[in-house]
């Protein structure tokens, strides 16, 4: 069973547009995407499925990205402009920012270790299905105490009509009071979809410190 190490957003590429220049306005868009690698011309190839489903949007950047020895595809938060000023239009884009996010696969087998740890709340800003992924923007307490973090199927629900997925955020011991940091996360549902290819919905569960709702039914956008 593999859980995740939280990844602080690290800048891989950034650029600035000149201010005070007259002319047409270029809108800036933000998306969590899959970085598929650089093409032969050194341009970053990116892809995402719009919220609500549909055909994948394919982007070609004017520059390349370096993600080191990470296995492709790499889930990334990007900000970009394009010539069409349409957020979900395929085609060439100019990257203004790109950074890897915390990412991993949904875990099908629950560990007894999870139950022996101390659960901690998560401040949920947003959750959205996107293709075979669930993307999150969350706030988590900063601490150096060892943390178990990941998305796991709740025992006994794998074969249910609507499986329950739990966002695990547990500690080995009680952490000292601290501040929160914002994280972007993207979890691949591939193992679950391989086991349940007909799946159309899941229930997403967490200990939510932002809203009274701890469960959300998500329709998978595929």
Short mmCIF file of C-alpha atoms in Angstrom, two decimals:
data_model
loop_
_atom_site.label_atom_id
_atom_site.label_comp_id
_atom_site.label_asym_id
_atom_site.label_seq_id
_atom_site.Cartn_x
_atom_site.Cartn_y
_atom_site.Cartn_z
CA UNK A 1 0.00 0.00 0.00
CA UNK A 2 1.48 3.31 -1.09
CA UNK A 3 0.47 6.64 0.38
CA UNK A 4 1.68 10.03 -0.72
CA UNK A 5 4.22 12.58 0.32
CA UNK A 6 2.66 16.03 0.22
CA UNK A 7 4.26 18.14 -2.45
CA UNK A 8 4.73 21.83 -1.96
CA UNK A 9 4.12 23.59 -5.26
CA UNK A 10 7.49 24.10 -6.92
CA UNK A 11 7.94 26.50 -9.77
CA UNK A 12 9.10 24.85 -12.99
CA UNK A 13 8.37 27.63 -15.44
CA UNK A 14 7.21 31.18 -15.07
CA UNK A 15 6.84 34.21 -17.26
CA UNK A 16 5.38 37.71 -16.98
CA UNK A 17 3.37 39.71 -19.44
CA UNK A 18 4.31 43.37 -19.86
CA UNK A 19 2.01 45.80 -18.11
CA UNK A 20 0.63 49.00 -19.58
CA UNK A 21 0.58 47.73 -23.17
CA UNK A 22 -2.42 48.80 -25.23
CA UNK A 23 -4.16 46.21 -27.39
CA UNK A 24 -6.35 43.13 -27.13
CA UNK A 25 -6.69 41.54 -23.68
CA UNK A 26 -5.48 37.95 -23.24
CA UNK A 27 -7.33 35.95 -20.61
CA UNK A 28 -5.28 33.79 -18.26
CA UNK A 29 -6.62 30.31 -17.49
CA UNK A 30 -5.70 27.83 -14.74
CA UNK A 31 -6.09 24.07 -15.05
CA UNK A 32 -4.77 20.85 -13.56
CA UNK A 33 -3.49 18.89 -16.54
CA UNK A 34 -1.44 15.85 -17.49
CA UNK A 35 2.05 16.64 -18.79
CA UNK A 36 2.73 13.99 -21.44
CA UNK A 37 6.30 14.99 -22.24
CA UNK A 38 8.08 17.32 -24.66
CA UNK A 39 7.78 16.73 -28.42
CA UNK A 40 10.71 16.61 -30.85
CA UNK A 41 10.65 20.39 -31.09
CA UNK A 42 10.94 20.71 -27.31
CA UNK A 43 7.34 21.84 -26.76
CA UNK A 44 5.43 20.60 -23.71
CA UNK A 45 2.41 18.45 -24.60
CA UNK A 46 -0.45 18.76 -22.11
CA UNK A 47 -3.92 17.27 -21.79
CA UNK A 48 -7.02 17.53 -19.61
CA UNK A 49 -10.69 16.55 -19.67
CA UNK A 50 -13.04 19.51 -19.08
CA UNK A 51 -15.26 19.45 -16.01
CA UNK A 52 -18.48 17.74 -17.01
CA UNK A 53 -16.69 15.39 -19.40
CA UNK A 54 -16.25 15.38 -23.16
CA UNK A 55 -13.28 15.11 -25.46
CA UNK A 56 -9.83 15.68 -24.02
CA UNK A 57 -8.35 19.13 -24.56
CA UNK A 58 -4.81 18.91 -25.97
CA UNK A 59 -2.41 21.80 -25.49
CA UNK A 60 0.96 22.44 -27.09
CA UNK A 61 3.15 24.94 -25.24
CA UNK A 62 5.67 27.24 -26.87
CA UNK A 63 8.31 25.96 -24.44
CA UNK A 64 9.25 22.71 -22.74
CA UNK A 65 9.07 21.49 -19.13
CA UNK A 66 11.54 19.57 -17.01
CA UNK A 67 10.05 17.22 -14.39
CA UNK A 68 13.27 15.35 -13.69
CA UNK A 69 12.92 11.58 -13.43
CA UNK A 70 9.18 11.61 -12.71
CA UNK A 71 7.19 8.95 -14.52
CA UNK A 72 4.88 10.37 -17.19
CA UNK A 73 2.17 11.53 -17.21
CA UNK A 74 2.77 14.09 -14.46
CA UNK A 75 -0.20 15.97 -13.07
CA UNK A 76 0.50 19.70 -13.01
CA UNK A 77 -1.15 22.98 -12.21
CA UNK A 78 -0.64 25.37 -15.12
CA UNK A 79 -1.62 28.92 -15.99
CA UNK A 80 -1.68 29.87 -19.63
CA UNK A 81 -2.96 32.12 -22.39
CA UNK A 82 -4.01 31.23 -25.92
CA UNK A 83 -5.01 33.02 -29.11
CA UNK A 84 -8.68 32.05 -28.88
CA UNK A 85 -9.33 33.30 -25.33
CA UNK A 86 -11.33 30.09 -24.80
CA UNK A 87 -10.44 28.07 -21.70
CA UNK A 88 -11.16 24.62 -23.10
CA UNK A 89 -9.85 25.05 -26.64
CA UNK A 90 -7.21 22.65 -27.95
CA UNK A 91 -4.16 24.16 -29.63
CA UNK A 92 -1.01 26.16 -28.89
CA UNK A 93 -0.69 27.99 -25.56
CA UNK A 94 1.79 30.22 -23.81
CA UNK A 95 2.64 28.88 -20.36
CA UNK A 96 2.91 31.47 -17.61
CA UNK A 97 3.33 28.98 -14.77
CA UNK A 98 3.64 25.21 -14.33
CA UNK A 99 4.18 23.15 -11.19
CA UNK A 100 3.71 19.52 -10.22
CA UNK A 101 0.94 18.78 -7.71
CA UNK A 102 0.59 16.05 -5.09
CA UNK A 103 -0.52 12.98 -7.03
CA UNK A 104 -1.05 9.25 -6.85
CA UNK A 105 -3.49 6.41 -7.50
CA UNK A 106 -6.57 5.47 -5.49
CA UNK A 107 -5.82 2.62 -3.08
CA UNK A 108 -8.16 -0.36 -3.27
CA UNK A 109 -7.00 -2.19 -0.11
CA UNK A 110 -7.58 -0.50 3.23
CA UNK A 111 -4.77 -0.76 5.77
CA UNK A 112 -5.36 -1.48 9.47
CA UNK A 113 -2.64 1.10 10.12
CA UNK A 114 -5.07 3.82 9.05
CA UNK A 115 -7.42 2.91 11.88
CA UNK A 116 -4.60 3.01 14.44
CA UNK A 117 -3.61 6.56 13.54
CA UNK A 118 -5.08 9.91 14.52
CA UNK A 119 -7.35 11.41 11.84
CA UNK A 120 -7.06 15.13 11.13
CA UNK A 121 -9.50 17.48 9.37
CA UNK A 122 -9.02 18.80 5.84
CA UNK A 123 -10.12 22.27 4.72
CA UNK A 124 -11.83 21.59 1.39
CA UNK A 125 -11.81 24.42 -1.14
CA UNK A 126 -12.86 22.37 -4.17
CA UNK A 127 -13.22 18.82 -5.50
CA UNK A 128 -13.87 17.95 -9.14
CA UNK A 129 -13.76 14.79 -11.27
CA UNK A 130 -11.75 15.24 -14.47
CA UNK A 131 -11.45 12.26 -16.79
CA UNK A 132 -9.97 9.40 -14.79
CA UNK A 133 -8.82 11.81 -12.05
CA UNK A 134 -10.26 13.53 -9.00
CA UNK A 135 -8.68 16.95 -8.49
CA UNK A 136 -8.60 18.75 -5.14
CA UNK A 137 -7.66 22.10 -3.69
CA UNK A 138 -7.32 21.73 0.07
CA UNK A 139 -5.82 23.27 3.18
CA UNK A 140 -3.78 21.05 5.52
CA UNK A 141 -2.01 21.70 8.79
CA UNK A 142 1.73 22.11 8.31
CA UNK A 143 3.74 19.78 10.53
CA UNK A 144 6.84 17.59 10.53
CA UNK A 145 4.95 14.76 12.28
CA UNK A 146 4.70 11.70 10.02
CA UNK A 147 1.47 11.81 8.04
CA UNK A 148 -0.44 9.14 6.11
CA UNK A 149 -2.13 10.86 3.18
CA UNK A 150 -3.98 9.41 0.21
CA UNK A 151 -7.30 8.40 -1.33
CA UNK A 152 -8.56 4.92 -0.42
CA UNK A 153 -11.67 2.84 -1.05
CA UNK A 154 -13.65 2.33 2.17
CA UNK A 155 -13.78 -1.39 3.10
CA UNK A 156 -16.87 -3.21 1.85
CA UNK A 157 -17.78 -0.58 -0.75
CA UNK A 158 -15.61 -1.60 -3.73
CA UNK A 159 -18.44 -3.67 -5.21
CA UNK A 160 -21.19 -1.29 -4.17
CA UNK A 161 -23.25 0.49 -6.78
CA UNK A 162 -21.51 3.70 -5.72
CA UNK A 163 -18.13 3.01 -4.05
CA UNK A 164 -17.01 5.28 -1.21
CA UNK A 165 -13.58 6.90 -1.48
CA UNK A 166 -12.08 8.37 1.68
CA UNK A 167 -9.43 11.08 1.77
CA UNK A 168 -7.04 9.80 4.43
CA UNK A 169 -5.17 12.45 6.43
CA UNK A 170 -3.85 10.73 9.58
CA UNK A 171 -0.93 11.20 11.97
CA UNK A 172 1.19 8.80 14.02
CA UNK A 173 0.91 11.22 16.95
CA UNK A 174 -0.84 14.47 17.76
CA UNK A 175 0.90 17.36 15.97
CA UNK A 176 1.52 20.67 17.69
CA UNK A 177 -0.77 23.56 16.66
CA UNK A 178 0.42 25.15 13.45
CA UNK A 179 -0.71 27.05 10.36
CA UNK A 180 -2.36 25.67 7.23
CA UNK A 181 -0.90 25.38 3.76
CA UNK A 182 -2.84 25.12 0.50
CA UNK A 183 -2.21 22.04 -1.64
CA UNK A 184 -3.40 20.92 -5.05
CA UNK A 185 -3.86 17.16 -5.38
CA UNK A 186 -4.82 14.85 -8.22
CA UNK A 187 -5.72 11.20 -7.73
CA UNK A 188 -5.89 8.71 -10.59
CA UNK A 189 -8.90 6.39 -10.45
CA UNK A 190 -7.33 3.95 -12.93
CA UNK A 191 -7.11 0.96 -10.50
CA UNK A 192 -10.76 1.45 -9.54
CA UNK A 193 -11.91 1.87 -13.14
CA UNK A 194 -10.02 -1.25 -14.19
CA UNK A 195 -11.87 -3.17 -11.48
CA UNK A 196 -15.17 -1.43 -12.23
CA UNK A 197 -15.15 -0.32 -15.91
CA UNK A 198 -18.89 0.45 -15.80
CA UNK A 199 -18.54 2.89 -12.91
CA UNK A 200 -20.20 6.28 -13.34
CA UNK A 201 -20.36 7.66 -9.78
CA UNK A 202 -18.39 7.61 -6.54
CA UNK A 203 -18.91 9.08 -3.10
CA UNK A 204 -16.02 11.25 -1.91
CA UNK A 205 -15.67 11.37 1.88
CA UNK A 206 -13.43 13.45 4.14
CA UNK A 207 -13.31 15.13 7.54
CA UNK A 208 -14.19 18.58 6.23
CA UNK A 209 -13.30 21.56 8.40
CA UNK A 210 -14.62 24.11 5.89
CA UNK A 211 -18.21 22.99 5.29
CA UNK A 212 -20.74 20.89 7.22
CA UNK A 213 -20.77 18.40 4.35
CA UNK A 214 -18.37 15.45 4.67
CA UNK A 215 -19.62 13.46 1.66
CA UNK A 216 -20.06 14.42 -1.98
CA UNK A 217 -21.46 12.26 -4.78
CA UNK A 218 -19.32 12.79 -7.86
CA UNK A 219 -20.36 11.90 -11.40
CA UNK A 220 -17.21 10.84 -13.21
CA UNK A 221 -16.39 13.09 -16.15
CA UNK A 222 -15.22 10.65 -18.83
#
